[in-house]
Structures are given as structure tokens and as C-alpha cells.
PDB file of C-alpha atoms in Angstrom:
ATOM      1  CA  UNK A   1      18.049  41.235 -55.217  1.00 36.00           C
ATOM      2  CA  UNK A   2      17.052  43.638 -52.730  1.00 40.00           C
ATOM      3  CA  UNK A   3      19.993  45.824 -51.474  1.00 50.00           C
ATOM      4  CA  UNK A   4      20.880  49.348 -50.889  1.00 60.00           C
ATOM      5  CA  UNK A   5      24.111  50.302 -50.185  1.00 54.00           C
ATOM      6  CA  UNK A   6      26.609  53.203 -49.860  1.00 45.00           C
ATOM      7  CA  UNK A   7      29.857  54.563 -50.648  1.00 46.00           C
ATOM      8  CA  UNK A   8      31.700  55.854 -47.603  1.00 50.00           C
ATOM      9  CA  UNK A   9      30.556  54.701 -44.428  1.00 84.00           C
ATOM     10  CA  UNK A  10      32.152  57.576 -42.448  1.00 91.00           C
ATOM     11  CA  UNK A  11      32.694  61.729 -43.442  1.00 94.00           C
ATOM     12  CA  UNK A  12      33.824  64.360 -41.989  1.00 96.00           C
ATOM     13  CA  UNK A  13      32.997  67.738 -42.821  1.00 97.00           C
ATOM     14  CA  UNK A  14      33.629  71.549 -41.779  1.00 97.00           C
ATOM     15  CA  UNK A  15      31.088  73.638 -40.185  1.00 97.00           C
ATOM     16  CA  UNK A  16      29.591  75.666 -42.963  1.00 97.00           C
ATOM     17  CA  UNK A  17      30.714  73.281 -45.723  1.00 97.00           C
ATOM     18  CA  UNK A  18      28.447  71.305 -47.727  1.00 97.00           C
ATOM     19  CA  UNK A  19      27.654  67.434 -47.261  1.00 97.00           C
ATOM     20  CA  UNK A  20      27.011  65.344 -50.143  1.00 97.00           C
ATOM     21  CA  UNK A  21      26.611  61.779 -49.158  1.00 96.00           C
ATOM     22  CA  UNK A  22      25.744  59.026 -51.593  1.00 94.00           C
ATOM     23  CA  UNK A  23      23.753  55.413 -52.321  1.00 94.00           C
ATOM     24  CA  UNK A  24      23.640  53.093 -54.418  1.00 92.00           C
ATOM     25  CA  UNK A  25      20.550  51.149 -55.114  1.00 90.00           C
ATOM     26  CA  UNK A  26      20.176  47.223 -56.783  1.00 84.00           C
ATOM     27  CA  UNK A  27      16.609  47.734 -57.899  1.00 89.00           C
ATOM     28  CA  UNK A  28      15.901  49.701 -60.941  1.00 88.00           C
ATOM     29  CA  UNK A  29      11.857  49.290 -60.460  1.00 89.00           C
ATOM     30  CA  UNK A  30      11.749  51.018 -57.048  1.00 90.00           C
ATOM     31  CA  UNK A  31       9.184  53.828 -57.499  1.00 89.00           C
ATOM     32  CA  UNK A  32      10.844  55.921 -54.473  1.00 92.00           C
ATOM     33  CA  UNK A  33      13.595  56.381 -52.386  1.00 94.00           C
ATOM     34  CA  UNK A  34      14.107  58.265 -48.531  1.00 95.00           C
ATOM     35  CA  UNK A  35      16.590  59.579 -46.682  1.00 96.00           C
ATOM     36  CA  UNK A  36      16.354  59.202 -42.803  1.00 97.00           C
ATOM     37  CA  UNK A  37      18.783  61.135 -39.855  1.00 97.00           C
ATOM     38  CA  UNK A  38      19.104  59.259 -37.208  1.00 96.00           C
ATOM     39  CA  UNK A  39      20.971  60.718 -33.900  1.00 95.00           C
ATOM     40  CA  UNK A  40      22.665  58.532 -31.562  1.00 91.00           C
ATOM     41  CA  UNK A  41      20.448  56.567 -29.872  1.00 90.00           C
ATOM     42  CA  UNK A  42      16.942  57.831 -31.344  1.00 94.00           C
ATOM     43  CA  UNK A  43      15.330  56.397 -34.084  1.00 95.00           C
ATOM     44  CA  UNK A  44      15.187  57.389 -37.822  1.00 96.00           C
ATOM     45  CA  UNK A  45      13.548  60.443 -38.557  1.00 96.00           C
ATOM     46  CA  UNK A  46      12.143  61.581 -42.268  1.00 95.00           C
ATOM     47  CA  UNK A  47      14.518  63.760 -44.193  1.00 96.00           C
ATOM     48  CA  UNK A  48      13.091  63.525 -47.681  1.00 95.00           C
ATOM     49  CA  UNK A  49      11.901  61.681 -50.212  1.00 94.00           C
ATOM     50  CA  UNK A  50      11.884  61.316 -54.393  1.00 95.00           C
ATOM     51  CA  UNK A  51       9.737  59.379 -56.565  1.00 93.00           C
ATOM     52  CA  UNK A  52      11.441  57.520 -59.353  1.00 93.00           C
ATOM     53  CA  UNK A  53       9.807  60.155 -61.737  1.00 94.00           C
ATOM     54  CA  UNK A  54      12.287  63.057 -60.332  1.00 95.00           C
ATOM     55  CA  UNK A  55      15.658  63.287 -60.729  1.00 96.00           C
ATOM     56  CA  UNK A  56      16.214  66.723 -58.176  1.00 97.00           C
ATOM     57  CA  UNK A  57      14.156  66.992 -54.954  1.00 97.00           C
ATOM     58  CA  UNK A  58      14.756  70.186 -52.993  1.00 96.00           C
ATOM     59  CA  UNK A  59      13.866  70.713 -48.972  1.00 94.00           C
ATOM     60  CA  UNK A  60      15.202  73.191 -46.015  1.00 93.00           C
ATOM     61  CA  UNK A  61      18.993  73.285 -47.121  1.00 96.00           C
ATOM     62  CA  UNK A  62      18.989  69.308 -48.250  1.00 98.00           C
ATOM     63  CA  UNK A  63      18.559  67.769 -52.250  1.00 98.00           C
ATOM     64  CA  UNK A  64      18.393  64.951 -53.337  1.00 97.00           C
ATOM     65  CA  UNK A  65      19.357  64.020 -56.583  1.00 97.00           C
ATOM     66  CA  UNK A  66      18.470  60.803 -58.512  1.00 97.00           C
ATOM     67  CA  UNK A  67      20.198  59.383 -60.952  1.00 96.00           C
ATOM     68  CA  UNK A  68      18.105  56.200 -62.577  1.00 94.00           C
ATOM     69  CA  UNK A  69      20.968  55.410 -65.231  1.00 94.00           C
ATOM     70  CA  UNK A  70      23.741  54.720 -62.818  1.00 94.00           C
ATOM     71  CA  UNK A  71      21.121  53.647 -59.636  1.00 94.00           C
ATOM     72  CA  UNK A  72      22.535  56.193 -57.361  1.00 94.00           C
ATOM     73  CA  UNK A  73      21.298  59.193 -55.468  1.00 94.00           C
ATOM     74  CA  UNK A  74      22.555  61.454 -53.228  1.00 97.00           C
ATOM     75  CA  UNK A  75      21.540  64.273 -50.149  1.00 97.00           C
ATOM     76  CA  UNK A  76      22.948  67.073 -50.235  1.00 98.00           C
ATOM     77  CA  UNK A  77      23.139  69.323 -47.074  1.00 98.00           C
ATOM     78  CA  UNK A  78      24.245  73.100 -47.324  1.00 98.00           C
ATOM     79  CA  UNK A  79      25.740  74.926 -45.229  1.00 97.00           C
ATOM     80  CA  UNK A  80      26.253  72.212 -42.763  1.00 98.00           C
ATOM     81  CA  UNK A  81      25.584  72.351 -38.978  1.00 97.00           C
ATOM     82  CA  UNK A  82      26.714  70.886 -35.727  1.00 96.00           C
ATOM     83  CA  UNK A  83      23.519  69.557 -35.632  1.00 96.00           C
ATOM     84  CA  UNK A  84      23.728  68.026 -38.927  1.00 97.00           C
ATOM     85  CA  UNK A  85      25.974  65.410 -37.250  1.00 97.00           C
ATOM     86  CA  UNK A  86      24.219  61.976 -37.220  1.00 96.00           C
ATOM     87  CA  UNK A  87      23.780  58.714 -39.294  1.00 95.00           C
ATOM     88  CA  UNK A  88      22.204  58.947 -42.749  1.00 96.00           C
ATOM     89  CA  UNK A  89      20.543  56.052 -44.561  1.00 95.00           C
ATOM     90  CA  UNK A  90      19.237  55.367 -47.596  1.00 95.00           C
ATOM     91  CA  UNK A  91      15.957  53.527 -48.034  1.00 94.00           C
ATOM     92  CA  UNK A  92      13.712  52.150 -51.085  1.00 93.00           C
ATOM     93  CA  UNK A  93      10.730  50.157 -50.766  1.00 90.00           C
ATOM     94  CA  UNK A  94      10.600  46.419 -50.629  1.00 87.00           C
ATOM     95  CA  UNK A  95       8.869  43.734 -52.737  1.00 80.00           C
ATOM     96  CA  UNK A  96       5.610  43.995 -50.269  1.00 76.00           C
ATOM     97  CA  UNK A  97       3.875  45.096 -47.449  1.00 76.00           C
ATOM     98  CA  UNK A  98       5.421  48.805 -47.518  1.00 81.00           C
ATOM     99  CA  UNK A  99       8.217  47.589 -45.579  1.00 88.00           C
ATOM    100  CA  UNK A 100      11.381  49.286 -46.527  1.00 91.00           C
ATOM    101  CA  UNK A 101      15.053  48.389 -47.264  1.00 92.00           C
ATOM    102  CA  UNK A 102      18.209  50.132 -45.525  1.00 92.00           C
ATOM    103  CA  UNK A 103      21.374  50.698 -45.740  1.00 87.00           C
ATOM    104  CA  UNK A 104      24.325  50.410 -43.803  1.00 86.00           C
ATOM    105  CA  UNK A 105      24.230  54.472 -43.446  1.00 91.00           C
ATOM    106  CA  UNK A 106      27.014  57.220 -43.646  1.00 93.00           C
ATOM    107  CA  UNK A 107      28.256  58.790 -40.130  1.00 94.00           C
ATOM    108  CA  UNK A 108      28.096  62.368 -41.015  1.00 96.00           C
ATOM    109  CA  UNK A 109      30.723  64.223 -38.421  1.00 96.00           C
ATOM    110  CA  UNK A 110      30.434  68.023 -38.357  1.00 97.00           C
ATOM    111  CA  UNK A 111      33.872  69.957 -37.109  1.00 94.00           C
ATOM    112  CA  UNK A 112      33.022  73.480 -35.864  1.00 89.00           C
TER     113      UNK A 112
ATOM    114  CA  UNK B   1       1.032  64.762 -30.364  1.00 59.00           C
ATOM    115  CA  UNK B   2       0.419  61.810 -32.389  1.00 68.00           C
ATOM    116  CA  UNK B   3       3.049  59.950 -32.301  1.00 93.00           C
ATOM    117  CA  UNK B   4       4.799  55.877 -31.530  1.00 97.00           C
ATOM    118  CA  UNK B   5       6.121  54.768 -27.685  1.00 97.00           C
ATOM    119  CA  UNK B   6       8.427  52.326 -27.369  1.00 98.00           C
ATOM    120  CA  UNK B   7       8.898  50.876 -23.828  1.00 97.00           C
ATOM    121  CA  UNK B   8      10.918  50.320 -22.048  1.00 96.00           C
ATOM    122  CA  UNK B   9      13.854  52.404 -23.410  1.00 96.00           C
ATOM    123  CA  UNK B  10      16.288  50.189 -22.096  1.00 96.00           C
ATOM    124  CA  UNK B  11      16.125  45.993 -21.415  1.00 94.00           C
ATOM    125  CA  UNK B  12      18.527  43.909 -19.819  1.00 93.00           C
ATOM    126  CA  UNK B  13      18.150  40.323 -20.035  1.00 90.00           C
ATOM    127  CA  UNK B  14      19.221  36.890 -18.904  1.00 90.00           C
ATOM    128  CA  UNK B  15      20.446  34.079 -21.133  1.00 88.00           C
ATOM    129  CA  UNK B  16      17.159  31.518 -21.667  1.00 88.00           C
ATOM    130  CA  UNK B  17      14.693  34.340 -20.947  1.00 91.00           C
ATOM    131  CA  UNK B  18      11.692  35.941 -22.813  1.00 94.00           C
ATOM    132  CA  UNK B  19      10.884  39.531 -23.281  1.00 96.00           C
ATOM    133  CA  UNK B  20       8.884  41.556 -24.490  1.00 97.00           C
ATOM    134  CA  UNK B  21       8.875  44.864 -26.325  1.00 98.00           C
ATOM    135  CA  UNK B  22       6.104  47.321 -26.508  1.00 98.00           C
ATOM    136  CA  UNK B  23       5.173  49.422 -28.980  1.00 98.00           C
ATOM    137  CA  UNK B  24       2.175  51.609 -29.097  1.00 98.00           C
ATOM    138  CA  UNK B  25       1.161  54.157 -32.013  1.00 97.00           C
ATOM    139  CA  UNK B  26      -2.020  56.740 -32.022  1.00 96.00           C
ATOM    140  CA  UNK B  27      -1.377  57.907 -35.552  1.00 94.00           C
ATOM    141  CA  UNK B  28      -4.254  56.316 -36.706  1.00 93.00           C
ATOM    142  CA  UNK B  29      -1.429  54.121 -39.091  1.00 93.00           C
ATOM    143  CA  UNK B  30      -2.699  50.820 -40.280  1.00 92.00           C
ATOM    144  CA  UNK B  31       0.919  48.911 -41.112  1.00 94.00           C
ATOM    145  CA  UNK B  32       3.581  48.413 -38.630  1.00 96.00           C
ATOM    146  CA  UNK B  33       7.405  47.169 -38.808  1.00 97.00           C
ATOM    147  CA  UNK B  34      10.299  45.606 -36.391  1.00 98.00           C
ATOM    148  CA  UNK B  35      13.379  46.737 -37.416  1.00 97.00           C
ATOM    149  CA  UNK B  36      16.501  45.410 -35.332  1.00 97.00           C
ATOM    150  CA  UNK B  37      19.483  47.567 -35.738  1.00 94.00           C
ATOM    151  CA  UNK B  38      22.834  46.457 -34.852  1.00 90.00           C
ATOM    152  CA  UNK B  39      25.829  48.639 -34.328  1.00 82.00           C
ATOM    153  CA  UNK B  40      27.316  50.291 -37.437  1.00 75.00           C
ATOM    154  CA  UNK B  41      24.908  48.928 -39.231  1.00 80.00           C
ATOM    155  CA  UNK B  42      21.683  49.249 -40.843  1.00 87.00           C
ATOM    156  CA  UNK B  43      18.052  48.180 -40.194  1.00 94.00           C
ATOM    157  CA  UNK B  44      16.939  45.333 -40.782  1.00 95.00           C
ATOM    158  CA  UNK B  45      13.408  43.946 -40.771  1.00 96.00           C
ATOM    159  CA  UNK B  46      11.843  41.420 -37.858  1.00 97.00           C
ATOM    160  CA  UNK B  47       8.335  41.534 -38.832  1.00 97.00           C
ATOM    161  CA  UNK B  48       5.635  43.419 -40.364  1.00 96.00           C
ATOM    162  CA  UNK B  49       1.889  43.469 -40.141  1.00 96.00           C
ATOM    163  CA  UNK B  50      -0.440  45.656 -42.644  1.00 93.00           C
ATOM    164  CA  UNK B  51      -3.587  44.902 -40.531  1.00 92.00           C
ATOM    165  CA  UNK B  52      -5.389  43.638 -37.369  1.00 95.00           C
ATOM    166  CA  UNK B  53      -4.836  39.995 -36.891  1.00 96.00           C
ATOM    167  CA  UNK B  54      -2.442  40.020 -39.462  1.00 95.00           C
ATOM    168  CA  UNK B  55       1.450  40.059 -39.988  1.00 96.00           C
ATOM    169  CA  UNK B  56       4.252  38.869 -41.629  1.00 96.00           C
ATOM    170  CA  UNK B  57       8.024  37.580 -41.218  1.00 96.00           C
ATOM    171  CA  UNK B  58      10.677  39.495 -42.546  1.00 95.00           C
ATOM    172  CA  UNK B  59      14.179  38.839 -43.433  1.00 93.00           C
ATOM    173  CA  UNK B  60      15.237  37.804 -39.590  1.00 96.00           C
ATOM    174  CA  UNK B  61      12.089  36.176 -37.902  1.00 97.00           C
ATOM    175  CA  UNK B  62      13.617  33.630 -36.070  1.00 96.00           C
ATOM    176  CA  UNK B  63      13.476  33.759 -32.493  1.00 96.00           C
ATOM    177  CA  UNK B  64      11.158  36.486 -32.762  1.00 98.00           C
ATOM    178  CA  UNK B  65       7.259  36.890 -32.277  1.00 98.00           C
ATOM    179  CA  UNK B  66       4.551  39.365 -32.383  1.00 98.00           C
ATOM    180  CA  UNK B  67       0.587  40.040 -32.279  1.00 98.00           C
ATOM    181  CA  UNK B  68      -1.301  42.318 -33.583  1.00 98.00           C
ATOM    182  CA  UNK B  69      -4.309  42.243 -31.802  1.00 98.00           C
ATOM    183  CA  UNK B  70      -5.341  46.045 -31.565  1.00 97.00           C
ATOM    184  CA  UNK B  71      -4.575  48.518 -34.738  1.00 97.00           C
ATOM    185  CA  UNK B  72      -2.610  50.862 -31.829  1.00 97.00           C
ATOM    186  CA  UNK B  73      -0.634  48.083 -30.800  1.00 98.00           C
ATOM    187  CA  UNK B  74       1.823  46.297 -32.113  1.00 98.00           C
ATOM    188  CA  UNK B  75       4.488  44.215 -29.506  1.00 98.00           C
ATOM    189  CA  UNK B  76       7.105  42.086 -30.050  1.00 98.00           C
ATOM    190  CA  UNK B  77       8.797  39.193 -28.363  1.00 98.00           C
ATOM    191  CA  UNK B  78      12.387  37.975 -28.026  1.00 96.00           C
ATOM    192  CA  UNK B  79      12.427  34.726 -26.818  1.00 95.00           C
ATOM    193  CA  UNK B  80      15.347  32.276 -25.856  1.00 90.00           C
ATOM    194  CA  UNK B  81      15.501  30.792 -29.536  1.00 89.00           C
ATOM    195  CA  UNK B  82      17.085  34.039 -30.514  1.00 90.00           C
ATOM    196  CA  UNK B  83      20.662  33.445 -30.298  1.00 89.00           C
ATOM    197  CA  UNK B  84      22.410  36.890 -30.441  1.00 91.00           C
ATOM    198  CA  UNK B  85      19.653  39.103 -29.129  1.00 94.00           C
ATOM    199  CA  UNK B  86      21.629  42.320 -28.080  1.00 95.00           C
ATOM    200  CA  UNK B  87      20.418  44.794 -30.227  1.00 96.00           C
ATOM    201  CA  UNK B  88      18.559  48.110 -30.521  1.00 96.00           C
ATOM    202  CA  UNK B  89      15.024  47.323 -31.923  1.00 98.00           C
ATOM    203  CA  UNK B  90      12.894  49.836 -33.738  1.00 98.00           C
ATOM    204  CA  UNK B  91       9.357  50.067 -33.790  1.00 98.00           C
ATOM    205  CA  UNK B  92       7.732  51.882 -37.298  1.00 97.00           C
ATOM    206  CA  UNK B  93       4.413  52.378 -38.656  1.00 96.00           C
ATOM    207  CA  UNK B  94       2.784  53.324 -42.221  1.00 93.00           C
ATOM    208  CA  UNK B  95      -0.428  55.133 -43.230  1.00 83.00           C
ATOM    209  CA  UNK B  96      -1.399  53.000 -46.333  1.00 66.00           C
ATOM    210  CA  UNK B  97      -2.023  49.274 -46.610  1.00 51.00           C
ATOM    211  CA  UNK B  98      -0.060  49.530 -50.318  1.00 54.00           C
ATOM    212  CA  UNK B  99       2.324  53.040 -50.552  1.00 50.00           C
ATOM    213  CA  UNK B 100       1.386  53.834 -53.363  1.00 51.00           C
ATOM    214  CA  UNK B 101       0.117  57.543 -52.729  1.00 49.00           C
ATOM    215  CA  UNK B 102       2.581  60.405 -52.110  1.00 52.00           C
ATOM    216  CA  UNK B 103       3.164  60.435 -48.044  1.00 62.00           C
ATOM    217  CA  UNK B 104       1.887  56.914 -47.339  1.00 65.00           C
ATOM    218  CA  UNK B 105       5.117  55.390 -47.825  1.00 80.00           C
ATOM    219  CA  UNK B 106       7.061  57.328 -45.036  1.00 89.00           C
ATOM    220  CA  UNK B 107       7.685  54.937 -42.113  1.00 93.00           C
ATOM    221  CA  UNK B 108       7.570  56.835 -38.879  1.00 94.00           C
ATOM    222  CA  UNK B 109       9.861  55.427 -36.316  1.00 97.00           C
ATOM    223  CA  UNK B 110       9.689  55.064 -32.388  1.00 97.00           C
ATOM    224  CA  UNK B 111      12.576  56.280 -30.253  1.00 97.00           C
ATOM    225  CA  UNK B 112      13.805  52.261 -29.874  1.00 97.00           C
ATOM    226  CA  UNK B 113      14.663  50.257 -27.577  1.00 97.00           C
ATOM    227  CA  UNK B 114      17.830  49.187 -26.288  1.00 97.00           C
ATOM    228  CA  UNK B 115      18.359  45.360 -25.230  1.00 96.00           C
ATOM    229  CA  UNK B 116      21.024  43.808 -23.355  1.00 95.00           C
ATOM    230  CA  UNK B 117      21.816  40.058 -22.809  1.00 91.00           C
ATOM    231  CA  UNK B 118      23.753  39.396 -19.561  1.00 86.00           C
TER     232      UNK B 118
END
């Protein structure tokens, strides 16, 4: 079926630390994933994206990593920021019509 | 700036009554999305059209409608069928009628709208 999902709902992280939060994925023919951030009450913005042809993805101080064999991928965030705090989710594409499947999303809390 | 408006920003409603949410893009995008999102939770899809005059249920239709009329515009309806209706709805559009070149499958997302039922 179609499903993404993740690990922790919730972390909590120092200032300056590194983030890693992770997904898991049901469908092993999706051709891409993204990552959206989504601040309290905006809506999602683009992070990054991987084809299913990568397995490491690098942007301004996030990576995503893809592992097909386990259906899993991660973001990682260096050096994390105050305004690094927000929602994350997961997305891969659905059956048709470009639409795109979420999931529940990881509250990423930033201490200074 | 190119960009997608959602209005209003915030809805209140009464029990039995319609509404309607706008949602207006100038990006020149060709598919557009309904997400609702309710708290703690992901998004999930309303309803979807890849074209003018053209669009498609997703996974929670019901109680819902929309029109696509104009490529720019792209509103959506909560009517009275809809039995939990509180929600923050999401309004998303796609360049690309199939995703399948790098870029077109980025959905870019509206700032939302919140709705209340009194």
C-alpha cells in the first residue's frame, strides 16, 4: 500500500548538535522522495529531494541519505539552529496525478 | 513574486454551513492539490486536479468539493456533509502534468488556512 511513516515523532536536540531524523517508506518503486519544514502554522516548504537512483543527496548543511534495501532515508541537519525548530515530513509520490504521500512528521525542538 | 494565496487565513464556521476556501497560484503550475492537515498529524489529500476542467478525489473527498475553472484558480468547498471539518487545509500546486522531470515533482504549498467549526 501507500504509506510513509517515521520513527520518532518528537526530538529534541542541542543548539549546535546535529539532527538526524528518519522515514520509513512501504513502496519500493517510488522514483523519489522529499523532505518538507513546516513552521507552526505555515505550510510545507521544500527542503530537498533524492531520486531513487541516489543513495546521498547533499544541500546547505542538510543530507539525505537513501537506503533502497531497508526502505528508509533520513535528513540530516548540521550544526543545528534555533531556527531549525519545526515539523519535518517525509514525502514520496503517489500512484497518479503527482500527488504526494506524507507522513505523520518528526517535531524537531532546538534547545539553545 | 510568484507564488500561491490562500484566503482567508483563518475561517470560523457554523454547524450545517458551507464554505469556501480560496486558493489562487500565478506560478504558471498546471496541477493543483487539497491537503487537510490535522493536528499532530500529517497531510492528507482532498482533491487534485492536473488540468482545466479537470480533477480528481483523493483519499478523503467526502464532504468536500472543488472547480477548476481557471488554470490560476483552484477553490475548494466544505460543505455540511463533512462531519469533522476543523482542520487546517493546504493548498499546493505542481509544474508537470506527470513528474517525471527533475523539479516538476516539488509541490509548492500555500500558507493554509485555518478552519473552525463552532
Amino acid at each position: 500500500g501507500e504509506s510513509v511513516g517515521l520513527h520518532l515523532p518528537t526530538l529534541s536536540v542541542q543548539e549546535g548538535d546535529n539532527s538526524i531524523i528518519n522515514c520509513a517508506y512501504s513502496n519500493s518503486a517510488s522514483d523519489y522522495f522529499i523532505w518538507y519544514k513546516q513552521e507552526s502554522g505555515k505550510g510545507p516548504q521544500f527542503i530537498i529531494d533524492i531520486r531513487s537512483n541516489m543513495d546521498k543527496r547533499q544541500g546547505q548543511r542538510v543530507t539525505v541519505l537513501l537506503n533502497k534495501t531497508v526502505k528508509h532515508l533520513s535528513l540530516q541537519i548540521a550544526a543545528t539552529q534555533p531556527g531549525d525548530s519545526a515539523v519535518y515530513f517525509c514525502a514520496e509520490p503517489g500512484n497518479q496525478g503527482g500527488k504526494l504521500i506524507f507522513g505523520q512528521g518528526t517535531e524537531l525542538s532546538v534547545k539553545p | 513574486d510568484g507564488g500561491i494565496t490562500q484566503s482567508p487565513k483563518y475561517l470560523f464556521r457554523k454547524e450545517g454551513q458551507n464554505v469556501t476556501l480560496s486558493c489562487e497560484q500565478n506560478l504558471n503550475h498546471d496541477a493543483m492539490y487539497w491537503y487537510r492537515q490535522d493536528p499532530g498529524q500529517g497531510l492528507r489529500l482532498i482533491y487534485y486536479s492536473q488540468i482545466v476542467n479537470d480533477f480528481q478525489k483523493g483519499d478523503i473527498a467526502e464532504g468536500y468539493s472543488v472547480s477548476r475553472e481557471k488554470k490560476e484558480s483552484f477553490p475548494l468547498t466544505v460543505t455540511s456533509a463533512q462531519k469533522n471539518p476543523t482542520a487546517f487545509y493546504l493548498c499546493a500546486s505542481r509544474d508537470g502534468r506527470d513528474g517525471s522531470t527533475s523539479g516538476a515533482n516539488v509541490l509548492t504549498f500555500g500558507a493554509g488556512s485555518r478552519l473552525t467549526v463552532l
